[in-house]
Tab-separated table of C-alpha atoms and ligand atoms in Angstrom:
chain	number	residue	atom	x	y	z
A	1	MET	CA	10.187	-27.173	13.934
A	2	SER	CA	7.108	-29.241	13.285
A	3	ALA	CA	5.904	-29.173	9.676
A	4	GLU	CA	2.195	-27.958	11.007
A	5	ARG	CA	3.187	-25.384	12.326
A	6	ASN	CA	5.528	-22.847	9.404
A	7	ALA	CA	3.965	-21.258	6.209
A	8	THR	CA	5.423	-19.640	3.138
A	9	ALA	CA	3.344	-16.730	1.487
A	10	ILE	CA	3.081	-14.015	-1.281
A	11	ALA	CA	1.644	-10.500	-1.188
A	12	HIS	CA	2.167	-7.588	-3.749
A	13	PRO	CA	1.782	-4.238	-2.352
A	14	ASN	CA	-0.669	-2.101	-3.512
A	15	ILE	CA	-1.166	1.860	-5.116
A	16	ALA	CA	-3.922	4.039	-3.514
A	17	PHE	CA	-6.163	5.901	-6.017
A	18	ILE	CA	-7.649	7.023	-3.021
A	19	LYS	CA	-5.226	7.562	-0.240
A	20	TYR	CA	-5.510	6.801	3.087
A	21	TRP	CA	-4.050	9.454	5.755
A	22	GLY	CA	-4.829	9.291	9.052
A	23	ASN	CA	-6.066	7.909	11.611
A	24	ARG	CA	-9.527	7.203	13.867
A	25	ASP	CA	-7.789	4.642	16.062
A	26	GLN	CA	-4.052	4.375	15.520
A	27	VAL	CA	-3.566	1.397	17.326
A	28	LEU	CA	-6.404	-0.809	15.134
A	29	ARG	CA	-5.537	1.643	12.898
A	30	ILE	CA	-9.138	2.082	12.092
A	31	PRO	CA	-8.618	4.911	9.186
A	32	ALA	CA	-10.173	8.320	9.034
A	33	ASN	CA	-11.620	7.394	5.469
A	34	GLY	CA	-11.946	4.823	2.862
A	35	SER	CA	-9.649	4.289	0.651
A	36	ILE	CA	-8.995	2.327	-2.959
A	37	SER	CA	-6.534	0.724	-4.571
A	38	MET	CA	-4.496	-1.101	-7.300
A	39	ASN	CA	-2.602	-4.245	-6.247
A	40	LEU	CA	0.791	-4.260	-8.235
A	41	ASP	CA	1.971	-7.467	-10.188
A	42	GLY	CA	5.000	-8.388	-10.042
A	43	LEU	CA	6.150	-6.800	-7.422
A	44	GLU	CA	6.022	-9.166	-4.428
A	45	THR	CA	7.312	-9.968	-0.898
A	46	ARG	CA	7.481	-13.549	0.083
A	47	THR	CA	7.256	-14.301	3.464
A	48	THR	CA	8.069	-17.928	5.892
A	49	VAL	CA	6.872	-18.414	9.530
A	50	GLY	CA	7.685	-20.681	11.739
A	51	PHE	CA	6.257	-21.124	14.860
A	52	SER	CA	8.950	-23.706	17.466
A	53	PRO	CA	8.888	-24.645	20.949
A	54	GLU	CA	12.478	-24.662	20.724
A	55	LEU	CA	12.310	-20.840	20.032
A	56	GLY	CA	13.253	-18.253	22.544
A	57	ARG	CA	12.285	-14.876	20.896
A	58	ASP	CA	10.680	-14.065	17.731
A	59	THR	CA	12.975	-13.583	14.626
A	60	LEU	CA	12.794	-11.660	11.741
A	61	THR	CA	15.551	-11.575	8.821
A	62	LEU	CA	14.502	-9.066	5.697
A	63	ASN	CA	16.357	-9.871	2.487
A	64	GLY	CA	19.005	-11.563	4.270
A	65	GLU	CA	19.515	-9.254	7.567
A	66	GLU	CA	18.116	-9.622	10.999
A	67	ILE	CA	16.687	-6.679	11.579
A	68	LYS	CA	15.824	-5.708	15.313
A	69	GLU	CA	14.402	-3.366	17.713
A	70	SER	CA	11.059	-1.770	15.982
A	71	GLY	CA	10.687	-3.740	12.875
A	72	LEU	CA	10.708	-7.194	15.300
A	73	ALA	CA	8.409	-5.200	17.409
A	74	ARG	CA	6.139	-4.544	14.702
A	75	VAL	CA	6.314	-7.861	13.952
A	76	SER	CA	5.548	-9.472	17.792
A	77	THR	CA	2.551	-7.709	17.923
A	78	LEU	CA	0.655	-9.346	14.651
A	79	LEU	CA	2.338	-12.101	15.463
A	80	ASP	CA	1.154	-11.978	19.121
A	81	ARG	CA	-2.837	-11.192	18.537
A	82	ILE	CA	-2.194	-14.242	16.459
A	83	ARG	CA	-0.526	-16.789	19.124
A	84	GLY	CA	-3.772	-14.802	21.256
A	85	GLN	CA	-6.085	-16.700	19.061
A	86	ALA	CA	-4.659	-19.735	18.094
A	87	GLY	CA	-4.248	-20.255	21.756
A	88	PHE	CA	-0.581	-20.707	22.262
A	89	THR	CA	2.668	-18.711	23.159
A	90	ASP	CA	5.519	-20.163	20.567
A	91	TYR	CA	7.433	-17.731	19.194
A	92	ALA	CA	8.307	-18.002	15.728
A	93	GLN	CA	11.090	-17.425	13.136
A	94	VAL	CA	10.399	-14.710	10.283
A	95	ILE	CA	11.901	-14.904	6.758
A	96	SER	CA	11.143	-12.486	4.474
A	97	GLU	CA	11.857	-10.865	0.310
A	98	ASN	CA	11.236	-8.261	-1.577
A	99	ASN	CA	11.819	-8.191	-5.061
A	100	PHE	CA	12.091	-4.685	-5.012
A	101	PRO	CA	13.815	-2.456	-3.479
A	102	THR	CA	12.719	-1.498	-0.323
A	103	GLY	CA	12.786	2.142	0.814
A	104	THR	CA	11.386	3.707	-2.656
A	105	GLY	CA	8.457	4.704	-2.487
A	106	ILE	CA	6.668	1.692	-3.112
A	107	ALA	CA	5.228	0.516	-0.307
A	108	SER	CA	6.725	-2.461	1.661
A	109	SER	CA	4.114	-3.104	4.526
A	110	ALA	CA	2.006	-3.184	2.849
A	111	SER	CA	3.302	-6.577	0.850
A	112	ALA	CA	5.090	-7.740	4.234
A	113	PHE	CA	1.901	-7.285	6.644
A	114	ALA	CA	-0.263	-9.199	3.918
A	115	ALA	CA	2.324	-11.236	3.592
A	116	LEU	CA	2.983	-12.039	6.939
A	117	ALA	CA	-0.792	-12.135	7.920
A	118	LEU	CA	-1.612	-14.940	5.998
A	119	ALA	CA	1.565	-17.131	6.331
A	120	ALA	CA	1.393	-17.088	10.125
A	121	SER	CA	-2.308	-17.333	10.628
A	122	THR	CA	-1.889	-20.428	7.861
A	123	ALA	CA	0.727	-21.315	10.177
A	124	ALA	CA	-0.563	-20.686	13.766
A	125	GLY	CA	-3.860	-23.380	12.034
A	126	LEU	CA	-6.073	-20.209	12.012
A	127	ALA	CA	-8.691	-20.989	9.257
A	128	LEU	CA	-9.669	-16.688	8.945
A	129	SER	CA	-11.661	-15.882	6.049
A	130	GLU	CA	-10.519	-12.770	3.588
A	131	ALA	CA	-12.321	-10.285	5.781
A	132	GLU	CA	-10.218	-11.448	8.630
A	133	LEU	CA	-7.205	-11.862	7.267
A	134	SER	CA	-7.536	-8.105	5.846
A	135	ALA	CA	-8.343	-7.333	9.232
A	136	LEU	CA	-5.475	-9.111	10.796
A	137	ALA	CA	-3.513	-7.169	8.034
A	138	ARG	CA	-4.039	-4.097	8.537
A	139	THR	CA	-3.643	-4.185	12.427
A	140	GLY	CA	-0.105	-4.713	11.198
A	141	SER	CA	0.069	-1.426	8.508
A	142	GLY	CA	-3.136	-0.279	7.563
A	143	SER	CA	-2.005	-0.080	3.572
A	144	ALA	CA	-2.450	-3.977	4.081
A	145	SER	CA	-5.968	-4.449	4.564
A	146	ARG	CA	-6.137	-3.718	0.755
A	147	SER	CA	-2.489	-5.922	-0.111
A	148	VAL	CA	-4.877	-8.938	0.736
A	149	PRO	CA	-7.700	-9.443	-1.567
A	150	GLY	CA	-7.793	-9.331	-5.371
A	151	GLY	CA	-7.682	-6.754	-8.417
A	152	PHE	CA	-9.319	-3.419	-7.817
A	153	VAL	CA	-9.646	-3.616	-3.637
A	154	GLU	CA	-11.622	-0.923	-1.331
A	155	TRP	CA	-11.150	-0.538	1.913
A	156	TYR	CA	-14.200	0.001	3.932
A	157	PRO	CA	-13.022	2.015	7.079
A	158	GLY	CA	-15.632	0.702	9.670
A	159	GLU	CA	-15.882	1.322	13.355
A	160	ASP	CA	-14.263	-1.483	14.806
A	161	HIS	CA	-11.275	-4.005	13.907
A	162	ALA	CA	-14.136	-6.268	12.564
A	163	SER	CA	-16.081	-4.078	10.015
A	164	SER	CA	-12.382	-2.308	8.931
A	165	TYR	CA	-10.834	-4.231	5.992
A	166	ALA	CA	-10.979	-4.397	2.560
A	167	ALA	CA	-12.691	-6.412	-0.274
A	168	SER	CA	-12.035	-6.820	-4.374
A	169	ILE	CA	-14.285	-4.796	-6.368
A	170	ALA	CA	-12.997	-5.524	-9.850
A	171	PRO	CA	-10.322	-8.545	-10.441
A	172	PRO	CA	-6.557	-7.938	-11.920
A	173	GLU	CA	-8.469	-8.711	-15.863
A	174	HIS	CA	-11.342	-6.187	-15.095
A	175	TRP	CA	-9.271	-3.248	-16.462
A	176	ALA	CA	-5.951	-3.082	-18.219
A	177	LEU	CA	-4.047	-0.288	-16.267
A	178	THR	CA	-0.291	0.078	-15.715
A	179	ASP	CA	1.686	1.916	-13.150
A	180	CYS	CA	4.623	3.304	-14.439
A	181	ILE	CA	6.530	4.084	-11.325
A	182	ALA	CA	9.815	6.973	-11.525
A	183	VAL	CA	11.632	6.672	-9.293
A	184	VAL	CA	13.766	9.409	-8.563
A	185	SER	CA	15.114	8.403	-4.657
A	186	GLU	CA	16.400	6.114	-3.133
A	187	ALA	CA	17.099	7.386	-0.192
A	188	HIS	CA	15.373	6.542	2.938
A	189	LYS	CA	12.449	9.016	4.108
A	190	ALA	CA	12.268	10.849	7.172
A	191	THR	CA	8.951	10.312	8.169
A	192	GLY	CA	7.372	7.294	7.598
A	193	SER	CA	3.667	7.100	7.091
A	194	THR	CA	3.255	5.760	11.078
A	195	GLY	CA	4.368	9.344	11.726
A	196	GLY	CA	2.338	10.628	9.025
A	197	HIS	CA	-0.912	9.302	10.387
A	198	ALA	CA	-0.062	10.473	13.515
A	199	VAL	CA	0.142	14.450	12.807
A	200	ALA	CA	-2.759	14.237	9.551
A	201	GLU	CA	-5.328	15.892	12.511
A	202	THR	CA	-2.434	18.657	12.941
A	203	SER	CA	-3.837	19.863	9.327
A	204	PRO	CA	-6.400	22.523	9.420
A	205	LEU	CA	-7.061	21.131	6.091
A	206	GLN	CA	-7.431	17.387	7.226
A	207	ALA	CA	-10.911	17.782	7.944
A	208	ALA	CA	-12.012	19.116	4.962
A	209	ARG	CA	-9.831	16.167	2.744
A	210	VAL	CA	-12.139	13.554	5.059
A	211	ALA	CA	-15.584	15.131	5.062
A	212	ASP	CA	-15.424	15.068	1.188
A	213	ALA	CA	-14.046	11.692	0.778
A	214	VAL	CA	-17.058	9.725	0.298
A	215	ARG	CA	-17.346	11.984	-3.141
A	216	ARG	CA	-14.245	10.975	-4.156
A	217	LEU	CA	-14.768	7.327	-3.325
A	218	GLU	CA	-17.694	6.919	-5.529
A	219	ILE	CA	-16.331	8.631	-8.338
A	220	CYS	CA	-13.410	6.150	-8.214
A	221	ARG	CA	-15.272	3.819	-7.499
A	222	THR	CA	-17.511	4.182	-11.601
A	223	ALA	CA	-14.995	5.188	-13.044
A	224	LEU	CA	-13.000	2.051	-12.751
A	225	LEU	CA	-16.060	-0.352	-12.858
A	226	GLU	CA	-16.767	1.790	-16.100
A	227	ARG	CA	-13.159	1.893	-16.913
A	228	ASP	CA	-13.277	5.585	-17.893
A	229	PHE	CA	-10.060	7.068	-17.651
A	230	GLU	CA	-10.675	10.915	-17.700
A	231	GLN	CA	-12.662	10.380	-14.743
A	232	LEU	CA	-10.483	8.190	-12.916
A	233	ALA	CA	-7.142	10.389	-13.464
A	234	ASP	CA	-9.370	13.650	-12.339
A	235	ILE	CA	-9.898	12.390	-9.368
A	236	VAL	CA	-6.296	10.484	-8.600
A	237	GLU	CA	-4.771	13.446	-9.113
A	238	LEU	CA	-7.072	15.433	-6.753
A	239	ASP	CA	-7.148	12.748	-4.193
A	240	SER	CA	-3.308	12.809	-4.048
A	241	ASN	CA	-3.094	16.748	-4.489
A	242	MET	CA	-5.054	16.616	-1.171
A	243	MET	CA	-3.398	14.005	0.629
A	244	HIS	CA	-0.100	16.174	-0.359
A	245	ALA	CA	-1.940	19.331	0.845
A	246	VAL	CA	-1.969	18.168	3.962
A	247	MET	CA	1.153	16.723	4.812
A	248	LEU	CA	2.328	19.874	3.981
A	249	THR	CA	0.183	21.894	6.605
A	250	SER	CA	0.370	19.235	8.841
A	251	GLN	CA	2.389	20.331	12.401
A	252	PRO	CA	5.983	19.157	11.508
A	253	ARG	CA	5.245	20.117	7.756
A	254	LEU	CA	5.550	16.648	5.909
A	255	LEU	CA	7.853	17.473	2.045
A	256	TYR	CA	7.997	14.159	0.518
A	257	TRP	CA	8.087	15.572	-3.012
A	258	GLN	CA	11.598	16.338	-4.563
A	259	PRO	CA	12.498	18.155	-7.774
A	260	GLY	CA	11.638	15.209	-9.969
A	261	THR	CA	8.861	14.220	-8.557
A	262	VAL	CA	7.595	18.183	-10.102
A	263	ALA	CA	8.890	17.909	-12.359
A	264	VAL	CA	6.941	14.334	-13.820
A	265	MET	CA	3.708	16.399	-11.994
A	266	ARG	CA	3.891	18.473	-14.857
A	267	ALA	CA	5.557	16.360	-17.789
A	268	VAL	CA	2.215	14.306	-16.695
A	269	THR	CA	-0.066	17.171	-17.086
A	270	GLU	CA	1.289	18.910	-20.228
A	271	TRP	CA	1.305	14.948	-22.025
A	272	ARG	CA	-2.437	14.915	-20.338
A	273	GLN	CA	-3.307	18.187	-22.416
A	274	ALA	CA	-2.215	16.831	-25.280
A	275	GLY	CA	-4.338	14.386	-25.761
A	276	LEU	CA	-1.801	11.269	-24.082
A	277	PRO	CA	-4.033	9.400	-20.877
A	278	ALA	CA	-1.398	9.563	-17.988
A	279	CYS	CA	-2.006	10.633	-14.470
A	280	TYR	CA	0.174	10.443	-11.286
A	281	THR	CA	-0.267	10.134	-7.717
A	282	ILE	CA	2.166	10.722	-5.219
A	283	ASP	CA	2.565	8.333	-1.694
A	284	ALA	CA	4.953	9.908	1.522
A	285	GLY	CA	7.960	9.183	-0.705
A	286	PRO	CA	8.853	11.630	-3.958
A	287	ASN	CA	8.615	9.016	-5.846
A	288	VAL	CA	5.328	9.019	-8.367
A	289	HIS	CA	3.455	6.945	-10.154
A	290	VAL	CA	1.576	7.252	-12.900
A	291	LEU	CA	-0.667	5.219	-14.074
A	292	VAL	CA	-1.735	4.579	-18.116
A	293	PRO	CA	-4.055	2.320	-20.611
A	294	SER	CA	-1.269	-0.335	-20.102
A	295	GLU	CA	-1.435	0.323	-24.401
A	296	HIS	CA	0.413	3.456	-23.650
A	297	ALA	CA	2.704	1.622	-21.333
A	298	PRO	CA	5.832	1.689	-23.614
A	299	VAL	CA	5.466	5.422	-24.624
A	300	ILE	CA	4.919	6.655	-21.180
A	301	ALA	CA	7.932	4.903	-19.920
A	302	ALA	CA	10.512	5.502	-22.097
A	303	ARG	CA	9.441	9.420	-21.796
A	304	LEU	CA	9.439	9.376	-18.282
A	305	GLU	CA	13.385	8.329	-18.445
A	306	GLU	CA	14.277	11.216	-20.296
A	307	VAL	CA	12.254	13.344	-16.848
A	308	PRO	CA	15.433	15.102	-15.422
A	309	GLY	CA	15.642	13.501	-11.892
A	310	VAL	CA	14.218	9.993	-12.867
A	311	LEU	CA	16.783	7.670	-12.323
A	312	GLU	CA	14.036	4.735	-13.648
A	313	VAL	CA	10.948	3.361	-13.998
A	314	LEU	CA	9.154	0.394	-12.997
A	315	GLN	CA	6.067	-0.815	-14.553
A	316	ALA	CA	2.960	-2.675	-12.963
A	317	ALA	CA	0.042	-4.455	-13.758
A	318	PRO	CA	-2.950	-5.292	-11.875
A	319	GLY	CA	-2.121	-7.888	-9.384
A	320	GLY	CA	-3.879	-10.736	-7.808
A	321	PRO	CA	-4.141	-11.722	-3.931
A	322	ALA	CA	-1.491	-12.777	-1.195
A	323	ARG	CA	-1.417	-16.057	-1.670
A	324	LEU	CA	-0.050	-19.400	0.055
A	325	VAL	CA	2.932	-20.712	-1.496
A	326	ASN	CA	2.860	-24.634	-1.356
A	327	PRO	CA	5.728	-25.985	0.900
A	328	GLY	CA	8.749	-27.502	-1.621
B	401	DP6	C1	0.913	7.487	1.583
B	401	DP6	O1	0.029	2.005	5.665
B	401	DP6	O2	2.429	2.597	5.274
B	401	DP6	O3	0.600	5.429	1.132
B	401	DP6	O4	-0.622	2.029	8.947
B	401	DP6	O5	1.318	3.150	9.601
B	401	DP6	O6	1.588	1.363	8.170
B	401	DP6	P1	0.767	2.180	8.509
B	401	DP6	O7	0.710	3.257	7.615
B	401	DP6	P2	0.927	2.997	5.490
B	401	DP6	O8	0.210	4.472	5.025
B	401	DP6	C2	-0.136	4.830	4.214
B	401	DP6	C3	0.106	6.319	3.449
B	401	DP6	C4	-0.177	6.030	2.125
B	401	DP6	C5	-1.622	5.984	1.265
B	401	DP6	C6	-2.142	4.803	0.508
B	401	DP6	O9	-1.618	3.745	0.824
B	401	DP6	O10	-3.388	4.162	0.974
């Protein structure tokens, strides 16, 4: 394998404060609405890509296990886009490791496709801008667009491939927030987000959710920039509840919550009413992300561990952008 067609990149997953749910273009992943998220420090995907004329096909190894069929096809589609732009046809060997458990509701596709887009485009010799890289990652997994820039990030929905990308709205050090992730189930979810996006439009509530998105984005952006936790907490919970209302009223109906999910939602609501700053947000899975100002994280994490159904609590501060790792 020639040295110049090899690269390694690291990217963090992210937690959405304002959610991406539903696409205007399912293939390109042009979203129905904009979204805002925070990268998760300490959790990461590290991916090495090597293109070589000696390979007979693309291969993908994830956490030491060879992945075939749909997982590999999704990676090859992104590689094809890069090969097309770089003007060569060599296949690639992709080796990827997550330092966090896959399928626990921590969006591994976000860090996976952000790291893949950066490693593969670099290995192919393309020098992409951050916006181009974010748009490229988006085609692999929508939320991956938000794992390319650092810190607190907004994905502008755009209208076509080039205009749908994410950018940082504040660096990681802007606000010491901690995401306390209450893991309530490690089982693999039945319907992944790609399938969920495809049925979002079947809910009579989706149009109202999308129509109100610009307002929620504005409130969330301002709360972030002003470090106003009360405002942030209210809008984050409203947005998560609206997405789950769409999920629950889609065809087929999507219910991601487990008893432990609801127990955490109730506990967090009580704690906030009692004056403890904490709010919840839930993705397409049963685990609950509890956002807190970092000085309260030890107390909240300890309390979360006592909630019935909670298996473990992970903690993540705001994380940086996707980055290349020097060889050796
Ligand atoms: C609920 O980005 O995982 O986490 O583009 O099909 O890979 P694909 O979907 P994905 O969807 C994320 C959905 C979400 C909300 C969010 O992260 O904004």
